[in-house]
Coordinates of C-alpha atoms in Angstrom, one line a residue:
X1 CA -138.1 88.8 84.2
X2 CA -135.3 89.8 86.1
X3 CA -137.0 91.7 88.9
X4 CA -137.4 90.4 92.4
X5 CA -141.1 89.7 91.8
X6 CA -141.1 87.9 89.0
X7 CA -138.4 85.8 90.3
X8 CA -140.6 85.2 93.8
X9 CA -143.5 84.6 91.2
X10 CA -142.0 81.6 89.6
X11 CA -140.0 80.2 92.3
X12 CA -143.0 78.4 93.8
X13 CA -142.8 76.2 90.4
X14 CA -139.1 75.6 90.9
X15 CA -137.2 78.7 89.4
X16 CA -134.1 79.0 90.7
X17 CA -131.1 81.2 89.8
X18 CA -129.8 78.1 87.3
X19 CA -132.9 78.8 84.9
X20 CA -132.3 82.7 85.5
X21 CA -128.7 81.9 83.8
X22 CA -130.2 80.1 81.1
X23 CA -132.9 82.6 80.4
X24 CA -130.9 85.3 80.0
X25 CA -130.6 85.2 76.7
X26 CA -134.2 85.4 75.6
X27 CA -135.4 87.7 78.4
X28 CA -133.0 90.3 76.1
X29 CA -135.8 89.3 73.3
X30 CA -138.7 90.1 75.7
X31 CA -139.8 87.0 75.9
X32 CA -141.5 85.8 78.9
X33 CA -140.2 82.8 81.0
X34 CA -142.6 80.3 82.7
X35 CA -143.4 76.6 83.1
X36 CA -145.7 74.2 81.2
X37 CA -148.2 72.8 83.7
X38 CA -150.4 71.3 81.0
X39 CA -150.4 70.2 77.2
X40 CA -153.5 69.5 75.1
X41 CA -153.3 68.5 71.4
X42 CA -150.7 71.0 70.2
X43 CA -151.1 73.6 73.0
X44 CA -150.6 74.5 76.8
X45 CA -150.6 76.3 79.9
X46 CA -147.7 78.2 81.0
X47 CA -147.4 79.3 84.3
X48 CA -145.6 83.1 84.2
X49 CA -145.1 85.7 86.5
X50 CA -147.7 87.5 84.1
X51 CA -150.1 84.3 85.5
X52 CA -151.0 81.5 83.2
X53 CA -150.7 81.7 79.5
X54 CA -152.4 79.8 76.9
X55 CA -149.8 78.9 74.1
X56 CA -149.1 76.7 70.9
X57 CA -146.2 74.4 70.5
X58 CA -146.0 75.2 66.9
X59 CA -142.6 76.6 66.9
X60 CA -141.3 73.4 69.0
X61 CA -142.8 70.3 67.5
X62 CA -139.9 68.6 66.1
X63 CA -140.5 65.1 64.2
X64 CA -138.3 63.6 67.2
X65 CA -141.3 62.8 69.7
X66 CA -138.5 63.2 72.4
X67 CA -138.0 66.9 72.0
X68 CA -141.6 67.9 72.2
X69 CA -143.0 70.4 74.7
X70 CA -144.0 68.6 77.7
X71 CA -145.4 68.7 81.4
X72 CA -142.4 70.5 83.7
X73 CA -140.2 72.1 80.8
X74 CA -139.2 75.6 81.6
X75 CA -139.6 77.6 78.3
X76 CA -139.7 80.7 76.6
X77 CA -143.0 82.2 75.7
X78 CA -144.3 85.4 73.6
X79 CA -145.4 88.0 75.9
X80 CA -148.2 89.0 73.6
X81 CA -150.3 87.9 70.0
X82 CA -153.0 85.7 69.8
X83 CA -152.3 83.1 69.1
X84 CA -148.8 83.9 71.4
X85 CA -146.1 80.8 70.7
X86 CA -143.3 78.9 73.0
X87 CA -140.6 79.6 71.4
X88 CA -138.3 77.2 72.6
X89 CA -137.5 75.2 76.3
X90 CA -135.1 75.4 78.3
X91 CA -132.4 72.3 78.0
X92 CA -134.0 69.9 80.6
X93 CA -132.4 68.5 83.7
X94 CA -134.0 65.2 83.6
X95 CA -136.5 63.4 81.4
X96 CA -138.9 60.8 82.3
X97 CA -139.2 58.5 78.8
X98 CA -140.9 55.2 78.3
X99 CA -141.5 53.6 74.7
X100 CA -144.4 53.8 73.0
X101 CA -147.1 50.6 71.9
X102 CA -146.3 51.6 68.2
X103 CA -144.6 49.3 66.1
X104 CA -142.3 52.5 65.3
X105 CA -140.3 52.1 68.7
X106 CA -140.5 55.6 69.5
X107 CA -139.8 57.1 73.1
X108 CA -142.6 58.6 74.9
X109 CA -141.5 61.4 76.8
X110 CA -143.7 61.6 80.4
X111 CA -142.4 64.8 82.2
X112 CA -139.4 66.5 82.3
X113 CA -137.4 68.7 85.0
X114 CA -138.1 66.1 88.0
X115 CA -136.9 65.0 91.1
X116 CA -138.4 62.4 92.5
X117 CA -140.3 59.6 90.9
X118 CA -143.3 58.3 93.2
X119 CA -144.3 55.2 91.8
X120 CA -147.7 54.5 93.1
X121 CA -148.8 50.7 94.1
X122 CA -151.9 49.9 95.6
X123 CA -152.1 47.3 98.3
X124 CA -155.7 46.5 97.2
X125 CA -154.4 43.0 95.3
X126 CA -151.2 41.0 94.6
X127 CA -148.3 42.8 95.0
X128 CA -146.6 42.9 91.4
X129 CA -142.7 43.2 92.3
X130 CA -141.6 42.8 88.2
X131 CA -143.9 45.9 87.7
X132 CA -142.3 48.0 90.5
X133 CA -139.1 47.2 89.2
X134 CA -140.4 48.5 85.8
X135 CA -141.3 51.6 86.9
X136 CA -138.0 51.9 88.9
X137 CA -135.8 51.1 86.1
X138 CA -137.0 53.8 84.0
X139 CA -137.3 56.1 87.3
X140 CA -133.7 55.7 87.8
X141 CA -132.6 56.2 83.9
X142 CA -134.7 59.7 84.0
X143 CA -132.4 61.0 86.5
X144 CA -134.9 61.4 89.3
X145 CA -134.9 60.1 92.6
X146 CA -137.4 57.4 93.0
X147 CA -140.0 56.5 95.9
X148 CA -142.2 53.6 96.1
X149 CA -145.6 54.6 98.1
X150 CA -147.8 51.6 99.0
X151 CA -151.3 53.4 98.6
X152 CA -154.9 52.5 100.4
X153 CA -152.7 51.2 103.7
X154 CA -155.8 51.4 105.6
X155 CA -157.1 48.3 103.4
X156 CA -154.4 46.5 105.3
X157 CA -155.7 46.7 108.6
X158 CA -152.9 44.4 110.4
X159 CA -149.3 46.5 111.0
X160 CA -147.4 42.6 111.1
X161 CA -148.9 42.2 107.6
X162 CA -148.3 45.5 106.4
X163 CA -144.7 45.9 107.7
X164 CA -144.2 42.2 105.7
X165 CA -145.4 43.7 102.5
X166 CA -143.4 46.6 102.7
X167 CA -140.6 44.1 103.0
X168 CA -141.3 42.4 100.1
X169 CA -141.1 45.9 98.0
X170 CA -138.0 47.1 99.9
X171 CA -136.0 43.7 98.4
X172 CA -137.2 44.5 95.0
X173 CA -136.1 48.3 95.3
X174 CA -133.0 48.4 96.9
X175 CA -131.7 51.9 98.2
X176 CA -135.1 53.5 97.0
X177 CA -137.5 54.3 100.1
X178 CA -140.8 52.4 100.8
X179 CA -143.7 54.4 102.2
X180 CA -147.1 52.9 102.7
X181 CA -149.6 55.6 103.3
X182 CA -153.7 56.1 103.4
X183 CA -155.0 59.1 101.9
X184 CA -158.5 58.3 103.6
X185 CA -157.0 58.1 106.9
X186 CA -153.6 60.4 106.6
X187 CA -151.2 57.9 107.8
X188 CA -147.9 58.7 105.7
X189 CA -149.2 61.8 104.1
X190 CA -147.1 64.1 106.6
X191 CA -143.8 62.1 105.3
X192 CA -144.9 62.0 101.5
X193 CA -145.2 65.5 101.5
X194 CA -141.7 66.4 103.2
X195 CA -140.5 64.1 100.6
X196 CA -142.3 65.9 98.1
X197 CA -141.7 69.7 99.3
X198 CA -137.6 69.3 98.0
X199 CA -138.5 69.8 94.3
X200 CA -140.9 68.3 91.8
X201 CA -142.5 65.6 91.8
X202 CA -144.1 63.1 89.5
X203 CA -147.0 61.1 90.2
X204 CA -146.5 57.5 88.5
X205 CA -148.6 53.9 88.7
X206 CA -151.2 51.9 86.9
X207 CA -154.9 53.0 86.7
X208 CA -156.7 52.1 90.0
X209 CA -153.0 52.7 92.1
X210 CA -155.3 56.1 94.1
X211 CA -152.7 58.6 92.0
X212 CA -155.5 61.0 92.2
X213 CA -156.5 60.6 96.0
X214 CA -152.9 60.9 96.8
X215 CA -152.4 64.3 94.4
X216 CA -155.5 65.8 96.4
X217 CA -153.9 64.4 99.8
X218 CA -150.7 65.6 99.0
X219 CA -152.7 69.5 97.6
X220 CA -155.1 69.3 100.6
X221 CA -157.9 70.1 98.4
X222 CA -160.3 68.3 96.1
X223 CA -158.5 69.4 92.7
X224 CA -158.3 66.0 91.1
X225 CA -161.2 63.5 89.5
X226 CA -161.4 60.1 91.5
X227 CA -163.5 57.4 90.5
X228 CA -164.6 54.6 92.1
X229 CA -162.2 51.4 91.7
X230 CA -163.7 48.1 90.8
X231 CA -164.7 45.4 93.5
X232 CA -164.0 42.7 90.9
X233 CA -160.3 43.1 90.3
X234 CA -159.3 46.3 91.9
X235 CA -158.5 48.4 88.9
X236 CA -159.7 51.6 88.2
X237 CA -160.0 54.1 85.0
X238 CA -158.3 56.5 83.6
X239 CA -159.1 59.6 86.2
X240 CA -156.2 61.6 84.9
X241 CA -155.9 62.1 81.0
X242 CA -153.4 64.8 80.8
X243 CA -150.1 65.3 82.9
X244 CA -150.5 68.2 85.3
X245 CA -148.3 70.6 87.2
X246 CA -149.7 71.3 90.6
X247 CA -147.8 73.8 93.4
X248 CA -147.6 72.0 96.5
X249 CA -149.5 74.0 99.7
X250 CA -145.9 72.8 101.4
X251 CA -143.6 73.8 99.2
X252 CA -142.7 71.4 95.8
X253 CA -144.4 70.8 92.2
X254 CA -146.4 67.4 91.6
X255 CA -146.8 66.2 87.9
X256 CA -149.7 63.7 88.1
X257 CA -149.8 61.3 85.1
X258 CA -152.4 59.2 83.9
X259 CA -152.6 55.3 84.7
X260 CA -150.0 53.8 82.6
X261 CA -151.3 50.4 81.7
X262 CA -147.4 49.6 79.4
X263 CA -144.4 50.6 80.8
X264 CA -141.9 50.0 78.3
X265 CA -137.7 50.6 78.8
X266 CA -136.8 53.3 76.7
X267 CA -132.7 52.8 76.4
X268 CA -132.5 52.0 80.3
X269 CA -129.8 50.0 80.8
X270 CA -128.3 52.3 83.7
X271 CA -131.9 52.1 85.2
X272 CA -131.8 48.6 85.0
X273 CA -128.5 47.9 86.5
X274 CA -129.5 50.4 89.5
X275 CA -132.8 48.6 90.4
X276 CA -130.6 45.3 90.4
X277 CA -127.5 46.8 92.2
X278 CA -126.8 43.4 94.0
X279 CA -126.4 41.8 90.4
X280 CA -124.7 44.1 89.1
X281 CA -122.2 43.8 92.4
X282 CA -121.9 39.9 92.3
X283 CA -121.4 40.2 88.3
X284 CA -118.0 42.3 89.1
X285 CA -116.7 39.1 91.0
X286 CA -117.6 36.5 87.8
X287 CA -114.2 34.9 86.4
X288 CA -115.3 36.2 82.9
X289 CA -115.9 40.2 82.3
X290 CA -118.6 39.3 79.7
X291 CA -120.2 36.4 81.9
X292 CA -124.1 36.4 80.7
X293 CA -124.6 34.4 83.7
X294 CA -126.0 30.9 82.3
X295 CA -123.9 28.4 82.2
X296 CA -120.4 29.8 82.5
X297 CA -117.8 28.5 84.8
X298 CA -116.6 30.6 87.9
X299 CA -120.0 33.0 87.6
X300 CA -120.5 34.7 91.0
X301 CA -124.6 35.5 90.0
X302 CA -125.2 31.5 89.3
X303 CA -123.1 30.6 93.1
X304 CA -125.4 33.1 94.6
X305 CA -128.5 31.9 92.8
X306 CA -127.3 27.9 94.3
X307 CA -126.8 29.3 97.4
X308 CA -130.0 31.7 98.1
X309 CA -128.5 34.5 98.3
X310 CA -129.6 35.9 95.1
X311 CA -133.7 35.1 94.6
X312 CA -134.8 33.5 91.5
X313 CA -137.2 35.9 90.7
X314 CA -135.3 38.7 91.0
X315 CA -133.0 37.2 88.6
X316 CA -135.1 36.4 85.8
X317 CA -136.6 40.1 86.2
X318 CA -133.1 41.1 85.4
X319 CA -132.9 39.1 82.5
X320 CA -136.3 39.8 81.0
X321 CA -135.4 43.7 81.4
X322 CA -132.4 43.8 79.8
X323 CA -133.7 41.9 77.2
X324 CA -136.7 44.0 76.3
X325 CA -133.8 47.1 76.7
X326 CA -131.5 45.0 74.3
X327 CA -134.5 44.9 71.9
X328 CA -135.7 48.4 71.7
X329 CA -132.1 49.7 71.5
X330 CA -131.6 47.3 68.5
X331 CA -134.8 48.6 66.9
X332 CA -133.5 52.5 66.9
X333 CA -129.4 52.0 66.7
X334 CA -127.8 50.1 63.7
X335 CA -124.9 49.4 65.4
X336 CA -126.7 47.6 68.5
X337 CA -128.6 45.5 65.9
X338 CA -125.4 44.2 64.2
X339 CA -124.1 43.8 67.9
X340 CA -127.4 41.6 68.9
X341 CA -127.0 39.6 65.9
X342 CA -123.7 38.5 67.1
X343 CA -124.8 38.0 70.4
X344 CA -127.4 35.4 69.0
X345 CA -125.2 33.8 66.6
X346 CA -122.2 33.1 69.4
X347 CA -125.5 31.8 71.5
X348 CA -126.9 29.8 68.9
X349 CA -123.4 28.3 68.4
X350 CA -122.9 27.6 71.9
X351 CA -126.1 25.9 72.1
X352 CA -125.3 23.4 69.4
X353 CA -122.0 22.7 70.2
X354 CA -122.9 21.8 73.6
X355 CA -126.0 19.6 71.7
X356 CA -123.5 17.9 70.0
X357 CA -121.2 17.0 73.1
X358 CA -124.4 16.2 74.9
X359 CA -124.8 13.5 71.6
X360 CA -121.3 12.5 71.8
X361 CA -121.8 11.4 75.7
X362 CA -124.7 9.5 74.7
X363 CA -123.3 7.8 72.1

């Protein structure tokens, strides 16, 4: 593994001389290094300087669903047996979790080892600003650089229109860039791709957001299935139904993902504060350091609210975020349960104290 070759081999997936220093210890053991581009029920593909491997995850499938081989983990595979075996993965640089549906609260983990988050919107309907931030939150809180890429553009045939819309998604992701793009037409493609040529990428959105389109856009060939989206409402199906690695002609890695219909936080408070910077700003100038910004006296969020400055919307996204983070942290850490509690009973007994002076006035 430590020739020239096998280093040129492997750095079109994103080997770099970082991974070569943590490899070192199992390239003594002959083991081969190389990247999971695919997993499917218990086994993968691993991309090598050998070529692509067929492997089982036996050795690395852990009870903790968070530490489970997965789409863009560098790991350490048997050059030889059949069946050959990962061995292990390399520690990751970033991870890209959401929770799951199940009632167990477990995280989800999407891809790992990314760079940039392209979170995929279609401008075939209503823009859905609480989703973006959704998907932004938990971009952020991976580690990954996000990108919001307005999809089907050429459905938007007037620029005034179109330049209003990206607008509306640049005040809901603040600092992250807004492209709108057309993989029928190539507008934006040219950009998208520079973007995407700096590392690896992952491909996010909801079914029907033209992930696919844009993967074989972005790969300048027809490597992806695309299916027709609805008239009706404008959603599609499931195209994608396993996370792929894909070298970029340009230079990069793309993960694409399949629709994700729930997006749930997964222990994203940073994520959260991120997407809502201007909150979290205004919150710094409150006269209380643990303002929750409802009724509290001297709270720079509520003046801005009053005033304009801050929208409505965007603060009751805020709030129903950090809620639903509150909640699934709760679910998995004892102590953030106990703290919650707390937090409801203070509530609660603000609530009916100020009842009771509400009576008292009244009276």
């Amino acid at each position: 593994m430590t020739s020239s070759s096998a280093f040129l081999a492997l750095a079109r997936y994103g080997w770099d001389d970082a991974w070569a220093d943590e490899f070192v210890r199992y390239d003594t053991e002959g083991l081969l290094a190389g990247r999971v581009i695919r997993v499917d029920r218990g086994q993968c593909d691993v991309v090598t300087a050998d070529g692509t491997v067929r492997a089982d995850t036996a050795f690395v499938t852990p009870n903790d669903p968070l530490r489970v081989v997965c789409t863009g983990d560098w790991v350490a595979v048997e050059p030889a047996g059949n069946p050959r075996y990962v061995r292990t993965y390399l520690p990751r640089r970033t991870a890209f979790v959401r929770s799951t549906s199940s009632k167990r609260s477990e995280g989800q983990i999407l891809a790992a080892n990314v760079d940039h988050a392209i979170v995929a919107v279609p401008l075939t309907g209503d823009l859905d600003l609480g989703r973006i931030e959704r998907f932004l939150a938990l971009a952020w809180e991976s580690g990954a650089r996000p990108v919001v890429v307005l999809t089907k553009a050429d459905l938007v045939p007037d620029a005034v229109t179109l330049s209003y819309l990206v607008q509306d998604v640049e005040t809901a992701a603040p600092g992250v860039p807004v492209l709108a793009v057309s993989a029928a037409t190539g507008d934006g493609i040219d950009v998208l791709a520079a973007v995407a040529a700096g590392g690896t990428s992952v491909l996010l959105g909801q079914s029907g957001a033209g992930k696919s389109t844009l993967a074989n856009a972005l790969i300048g060939a027809d490597v992806m299935d695309v299916r027709a989206t609805r008239d009706v409402d404008g959603k599609g199906r499931h195209t994608t139904t396993t996370r792929n690695l894909l070298a970029l002609p340009g230079g990069g890695v793309l993960i694409d993902t399949p629709g994700l219909r729930g997006v749930g936080l997964w222990d994203a408070q940073t994520g959260v504060g991120q997407v809502f910077a201007e909150i979290a700003e205004l919150a710094g100038q409150c006269r209380f350091h643990d303002c929750a910004h409802t009724a509290e006296p001297g709270c720079a969020v509520l003046a801005a609210l009053d005033s304009g400055e801050l929208p409505e919307r965007r603060l009751d996204s805020y709030r129903k975020l950090m809620r639903e983070n509150q909640w699934i942290v709760a679910k998995t850490d004892a102590r953030a349960r106990a703290e919650l509690r707390r937090d409801w009973k203070r509530k609660g007994a603000e609530g009916k104290a100020a009842m009771e002076a509400k009576r008292g006035r009244w009276a």
